[in-house]
CSV table of N, CA and C in Angstrom, one decimal:
chain,number,residue,atom,x,y,z
A,431,MET,N,-23.9,204.2,94.2
A,431,MET,CA,-25.0,204.3,95.1
A,431,MET,C,-24.9,203.2,96.2
A,432,SER,N,-25.0,203.5,97.4
A,432,SER,CA,-24.9,202.4,98.4
A,432,SER,C,-26.3,201.8,98.7
A,433,ILE,N,-26.2,200.6,99.2
A,433,ILE,CA,-27.5,199.9,99.5
A,433,ILE,C,-27.8,200.3,101.0
A,434,THR,N,-29.0,200.7,101.2
A,434,THR,CA,-29.5,201.0,102.5
A,434,THR,C,-30.4,199.9,103.0
A,435,ASN,N,-29.9,199.2,103.9
A,435,ASN,CA,-30.6,198.0,104.5
A,435,ASN,C,-31.4,198.5,105.7
A,436,PRO,N,-32.8,198.6,105.5
A,436,PRO,CA,-33.6,199.1,106.6
A,436,PRO,C,-33.5,198.2,107.9
A,437,TYR,N,-33.2,196.9,107.7
A,437,TYR,CA,-33.0,196.1,108.9
A,437,TYR,C,-31.8,196.5,109.7
A,438,LYS,N,-30.7,196.8,108.9
A,438,LYS,CA,-29.5,197.2,109.6
A,438,LYS,C,-29.7,198.5,110.3
A,439,ILE,N,-30.4,199.4,109.7
A,439,ILE,CA,-30.6,200.7,110.3
A,439,ILE,C,-31.3,200.5,111.7
A,440,LEU,N,-32.3,199.6,111.7
A,440,LEU,CA,-33.0,199.3,113.0
A,440,LEU,C,-32.3,198.4,113.9
A,441,GLY,N,-31.2,197.8,113.4
A,441,GLY,CA,-30.4,196.9,114.2
A,441,GLY,C,-31.0,195.6,114.5
A,442,ILE,N,-31.8,195.1,113.5
A,442,ILE,CA,-32.5,193.8,113.7
A,442,ILE,C,-32.1,192.9,112.5
A,443,PRO,N,-32.3,191.6,112.7
A,443,PRO,CA,-32.0,190.6,111.6
A,443,PRO,C,-33.0,190.8,110.4
A,444,VAL,N,-32.5,190.5,109.3
A,444,VAL,CA,-33.3,190.5,108.1
A,444,VAL,C,-34.4,189.5,108.3
A,445,GLY,N,-35.6,189.9,107.9
A,445,GLY,CA,-36.8,189.0,108.0
A,445,GLY,C,-37.4,189.0,109.4
A,446,SER,N,-37.0,189.9,110.3
A,446,SER,CA,-37.7,190.0,111.6
A,446,SER,C,-39.2,190.2,111.5
A,447,SER,N,-39.9,189.8,112.5
A,447,SER,CA,-41.3,189.9,112.5
A,447,SER,C,-41.8,191.3,112.6
A,448,ILE,N,-43.0,191.6,112.1
A,448,ILE,CA,-43.5,193.0,112.2
A,448,ILE,C,-43.5,193.5,113.6
A,449,GLU,N,-43.9,192.6,114.5
A,449,GLU,CA,-43.9,192.9,116.0
A,449,GLU,C,-42.6,193.4,116.5
A,450,GLU,N,-41.5,192.7,116.0
A,450,GLU,CA,-40.1,193.0,116.4
A,450,GLU,C,-39.7,194.4,115.8
A,451,VAL,N,-40.1,194.6,114.6
A,451,VAL,CA,-39.8,195.8,113.9
A,451,VAL,C,-40.5,197.0,114.6
A,452,LYS,N,-41.7,196.8,115.0
A,452,LYS,CA,-42.5,197.9,115.7
A,452,LYS,C,-41.8,198.1,117.1
A,453,LYS,N,-41.5,197.1,117.8
A,453,LYS,CA,-40.9,197.2,119.1
A,453,LYS,C,-39.6,198.0,119.1
A,454,VAL,N,-38.7,197.6,118.1
A,454,VAL,CA,-37.4,198.3,118.0
A,454,VAL,C,-37.6,199.8,117.6
A,455,TYR,N,-38.5,200.0,116.6
A,455,TYR,CA,-38.7,201.3,116.2
A,455,TYR,C,-39.3,202.2,117.3
A,456,LYS,N,-40.2,201.7,118.1
A,456,LYS,CA,-40.7,202.5,119.2
A,456,LYS,C,-39.6,202.8,120.2
A,457,SER,N,-38.7,201.9,120.4
A,457,SER,CA,-37.6,202.2,121.4
A,457,SER,C,-36.7,203.3,120.8
A,458,ILE,N,-36.4,203.3,119.5
A,458,ILE,CA,-35.6,204.3,118.9
A,458,ILE,C,-36.3,205.7,118.9
A,459,ALA,N,-37.6,205.6,118.6
A,459,ALA,CA,-38.4,206.9,118.5
A,459,ALA,C,-38.5,207.5,119.9
A,460,LEU,N,-38.6,206.7,121.0
A,460,LEU,CA,-38.7,207.3,122.3
A,460,LEU,C,-37.5,208.0,122.7
A,461,LYS,N,-36.3,207.6,122.1
A,461,LYS,CA,-35.0,208.2,122.5
A,461,LYS,C,-34.7,209.3,121.6
A,462,SER,N,-35.2,209.3,120.3
A,462,SER,CA,-34.7,210.3,119.4
A,462,SER,C,-35.7,211.1,118.7
A,463,HIS,N,-37.0,211.0,119.1
A,463,HIS,CA,-38.0,211.9,118.4
A,463,HIS,C,-37.7,213.3,118.8
A,464,PRO,N,-37.8,214.2,117.8
A,464,PRO,CA,-37.5,215.6,118.1
A,464,PRO,C,-38.3,216.2,119.3
A,465,ASP,N,-39.5,215.8,119.5
A,465,ASP,CA,-40.3,216.3,120.7
A,465,ASP,C,-39.7,215.8,122.0
A,466,LYS,N,-38.9,214.8,122.0
A,466,LYS,CA,-38.3,214.3,123.2
A,466,LYS,C,-36.9,214.9,123.5
A,467,LEU,N,-36.4,215.8,122.7
A,467,LEU,CA,-35.0,216.3,122.8
A,467,LEU,C,-34.9,217.6,123.4
A,468,ASN,N,-35.9,218.1,124.1
A,468,ASN,CA,-35.9,219.5,124.7
A,468,ASN,C,-34.8,219.6,125.7
A,469,ASN,N,-34.4,218.6,126.3
A,469,ASN,CA,-33.4,218.6,127.4
A,469,ASN,C,-32.0,218.6,126.9
A,470,ILE,N,-31.8,218.4,125.5
A,470,ILE,CA,-30.4,218.4,124.9
A,470,ILE,C,-30.1,219.8,124.4
A,471,SER,N,-29.2,220.4,125.0
A,471,SER,CA,-28.8,221.8,124.5
A,471,SER,C,-27.8,221.8,123.4
A,472,ASP,N,-27.0,220.8,123.3
A,472,ASP,CA,-25.9,220.7,122.3
A,472,ASP,C,-26.6,220.5,120.9
A,473,VAL,N,-26.5,221.5,120.0
A,473,VAL,CA,-27.1,221.4,118.7
A,473,VAL,C,-26.6,220.2,117.9
A,474,ASN,N,-25.4,219.9,118.0
A,474,ASN,CA,-24.8,218.8,117.2
A,474,ASN,C,-25.4,217.5,117.7
A,475,GLU,N,-25.5,217.3,119.0
A,475,GLU,CA,-26.1,216.1,119.5
A,475,GLU,C,-27.6,216.0,119.1
A,476,ARG,N,-28.3,217.1,119.2
A,476,ARG,CA,-29.7,217.1,118.8
A,476,ARG,C,-29.9,216.7,117.3
A,477,ASN,N,-29.0,217.2,116.4
A,477,ASN,CA,-29.0,216.9,115.0
A,477,ASN,C,-28.8,215.4,114.8
A,478,ILE,N,-27.8,214.9,115.5
A,478,ILE,CA,-27.5,213.4,115.4
A,478,ILE,C,-28.7,212.6,115.8
A,479,LYS,N,-29.4,213.0,116.8
A,479,LYS,CA,-30.6,212.2,117.3
A,479,LYS,C,-31.7,212.4,116.3
A,480,ILE,N,-31.9,213.6,115.7
A,480,ILE,CA,-33.0,213.8,114.7
A,480,ILE,C,-32.7,213.0,113.5
A,481,LYS,N,-31.4,212.9,113.0
A,481,LYS,CA,-31.0,212.1,111.9
A,481,LYS,C,-31.3,210.7,112.1
A,482,GLU,N,-31.0,210.2,113.3
A,482,GLU,CA,-31.3,208.8,113.7
A,482,GLU,C,-32.8,208.5,113.7
A,483,PHE,N,-33.6,209.5,114.1
A,483,PHE,CA,-35.0,209.3,114.1
A,483,PHE,C,-35.6,209.2,112.7
A,484,VAL,N,-35.1,210.1,111.8
A,484,VAL,CA,-35.5,210.1,110.4
A,484,VAL,C,-35.2,208.8,109.7
A,485,GLU,N,-33.9,208.4,109.9
A,485,GLU,CA,-33.5,207.1,109.3
A,485,GLU,C,-34.3,206.0,109.8
A,486,ALA,N,-34.5,205.9,111.1
A,486,ALA,CA,-35.3,204.8,111.6
A,486,ALA,C,-36.7,204.8,111.1
A,487,THR,N,-37.3,206.0,111.0
A,487,THR,CA,-38.7,206.2,110.5
A,487,THR,C,-38.8,205.7,109.1
A,488,ASN,N,-37.8,206.1,108.2
A,488,ASN,CA,-37.8,205.7,106.8
A,488,ASN,C,-37.6,204.2,106.7
A,489,ALA,N,-36.7,203.6,107.5
A,489,ALA,CA,-36.5,202.1,107.5
A,489,ALA,C,-37.8,201.4,108.0
A,490,TYR,N,-38.4,201.9,109.0
A,490,TYR,CA,-39.6,201.3,109.6
A,490,TYR,C,-40.7,201.3,108.5
A,491,ASN,N,-40.9,202.5,107.9
A,491,ASN,CA,-42.0,202.6,106.8
A,491,ASN,C,-41.7,201.6,105.7
A,492,LYS,N,-40.4,201.6,105.3
A,492,LYS,CA,-40.1,200.7,104.1
A,492,LYS,C,-40.4,199.2,104.4
A,493,ILE,N,-40.0,198.8,105.7
A,493,ILE,CA,-40.3,197.4,106.0
A,493,ILE,C,-41.8,197.2,106.1
A,494,LEU,N,-42.6,198.1,106.7
A,494,LEU,CA,-44.0,197.9,106.9
A,494,LEU,C,-44.7,197.8,105.5
A,495,LYS,N,-44.2,198.6,104.6
A,495,LYS,CA,-44.9,198.7,103.3
A,495,LYS,C,-44.5,197.5,102.4
A,496,GLY,N,-43.5,196.7,102.9
A,496,GLY,CA,-43.0,195.5,102.2
A,496,GLY,C,-42.1,195.9,101.0
A,497,ASP,N,-41.6,197.2,101.1
A,497,ASP,CA,-40.8,197.7,100.0
A,497,ASP,C,-39.3,197.4,100.3
A,498,VAL,N,-39.0,196.2,100.6
A,498,VAL,CA,-37.7,195.8,100.9
A,498,VAL,C,-37.2,194.7,99.9
A,499,GLU,N,-35.9,194.7,99.7
A,499,GLU,CA,-35.3,193.7,98.8
A,499,GLU,C,-34.8,192.6,99.7
A,500,ASP,N,-34.2,191.6,99.1
A,500,ASP,CA,-33.6,190.5,99.9
A,500,ASP,C,-32.2,191.0,100.3
A,501,TYR,N,-32.1,191.4,101.5
A,501,TYR,CA,-30.8,191.9,102.0
A,501,TYR,C,-30.0,190.9,102.7
A,502,SER,N,-30.5,189.6,102.7
A,502,SER,CA,-29.8,188.6,103.5
A,502,SER,C,-28.4,188.2,102.9
A,503,PHE,N,-28.2,188.6,101.6
A,503,PHE,CA,-26.9,188.2,101.0
A,503,PHE,C,-25.9,189.4,101.0
A,504,ILE,N,-26.3,190.5,101.5
A,504,ILE,CA,-25.5,191.7,101.3
A,504,ILE,C,-24.7,192.0,102.6
A,505,ASP,N,-23.4,192.0,102.4
A,505,ASP,CA,-22.5,192.4,103.5
A,505,ASP,C,-22.5,193.9,103.6
A,506,GLU,N,-22.4,194.5,104.8
A,506,GLU,CA,-22.5,195.9,105.0
A,506,GLU,C,-21.4,196.7,104.3
A,507,ASP,N,-20.3,196.0,103.9
A,507,ASP,CA,-19.2,196.6,103.2
A,507,ASP,C,-19.4,196.7,101.7
A,508,PHE,N,-20.5,196.1,101.2
A,508,PHE,CA,-20.7,196.1,99.8
A,508,PHE,C,-21.6,197.3,99.3
A,509,ILE,N,-21.3,197.7,98.1
A,509,ILE,CA,-22.1,198.7,97.4
A,509,ILE,C,-22.5,198.2,96.0
A,510,VAL,N,-23.6,198.8,95.5
A,510,VAL,CA,-24.0,198.4,94.2
A,510,VAL,C,-23.8,199.6,93.2
A,511,THR,N,-23.1,199.4,92.1
A,511,THR,CA,-23.0,200.4,91.1
A,511,THR,C,-23.3,199.8,89.8
A,512,GLY,N,-24.4,200.2,89.2
A,512,GLY,CA,-24.9,199.6,88.0
A,512,GLY,C,-25.3,198.2,88.3
A,513,LYS,N,-24.6,197.3,87.6
A,513,LYS,CA,-24.8,195.8,87.7
A,513,LYS,C,-23.7,195.2,88.5
A,514,GLN,N,-22.8,195.9,89.0
A,514,GLN,CA,-21.6,195.4,89.7
A,514,GLN,C,-21.8,195.5,91.2
A,515,ILE,N,-21.3,194.5,91.9
A,515,ILE,CA,-21.3,194.6,93.3
A,515,ILE,C,-19.8,194.4,93.7
A,516,GLY,N,-19.4,195.4,94.5
A,516,GLY,CA,-18.0,195.3,94.9
A,516,GLY,C,-17.8,195.9,96.3
A,517,ARG,N,-16.6,195.8,96.8
A,517,ARG,CA,-16.3,196.3,98.2
A,517,ARG,C,-16.3,197.9,98.1
A,518,ALA,N,-16.8,198.5,99.2
A,518,ALA,CA,-16.8,199.9,99.3
A,518,ALA,C,-15.4,200.4,99.6
A,519,HIS,N,-15.0,201.5,99.0
A,519,HIS,CA,-13.7,202.0,99.3
A,519,HIS,C,-13.8,203.1,100.4
A,520,VAL,N,-13.1,202.9,101.5
A,520,VAL,CA,-13.3,203.8,102.6
A,520,VAL,C,-12.0,204.6,102.7
């Protein structure tokens, strides 16, 4: 199971202020909200934007609810399996 860092998804440092989280989320939502994608005819591109919106929304909600762990020690190449932490195999 991989670790999903909501801060990484939003592209902000761990521990960013709520104001910064809201600002970045709003920026992502304005670009990728399904209601804003009417001008994109490529289905694949639309799906990528919708996925980006869903991931950003989930990350945003997780941070606002305080449902985040300490991600400051986790490198993006690491995964957690059981009690072991090791490099992800790509």
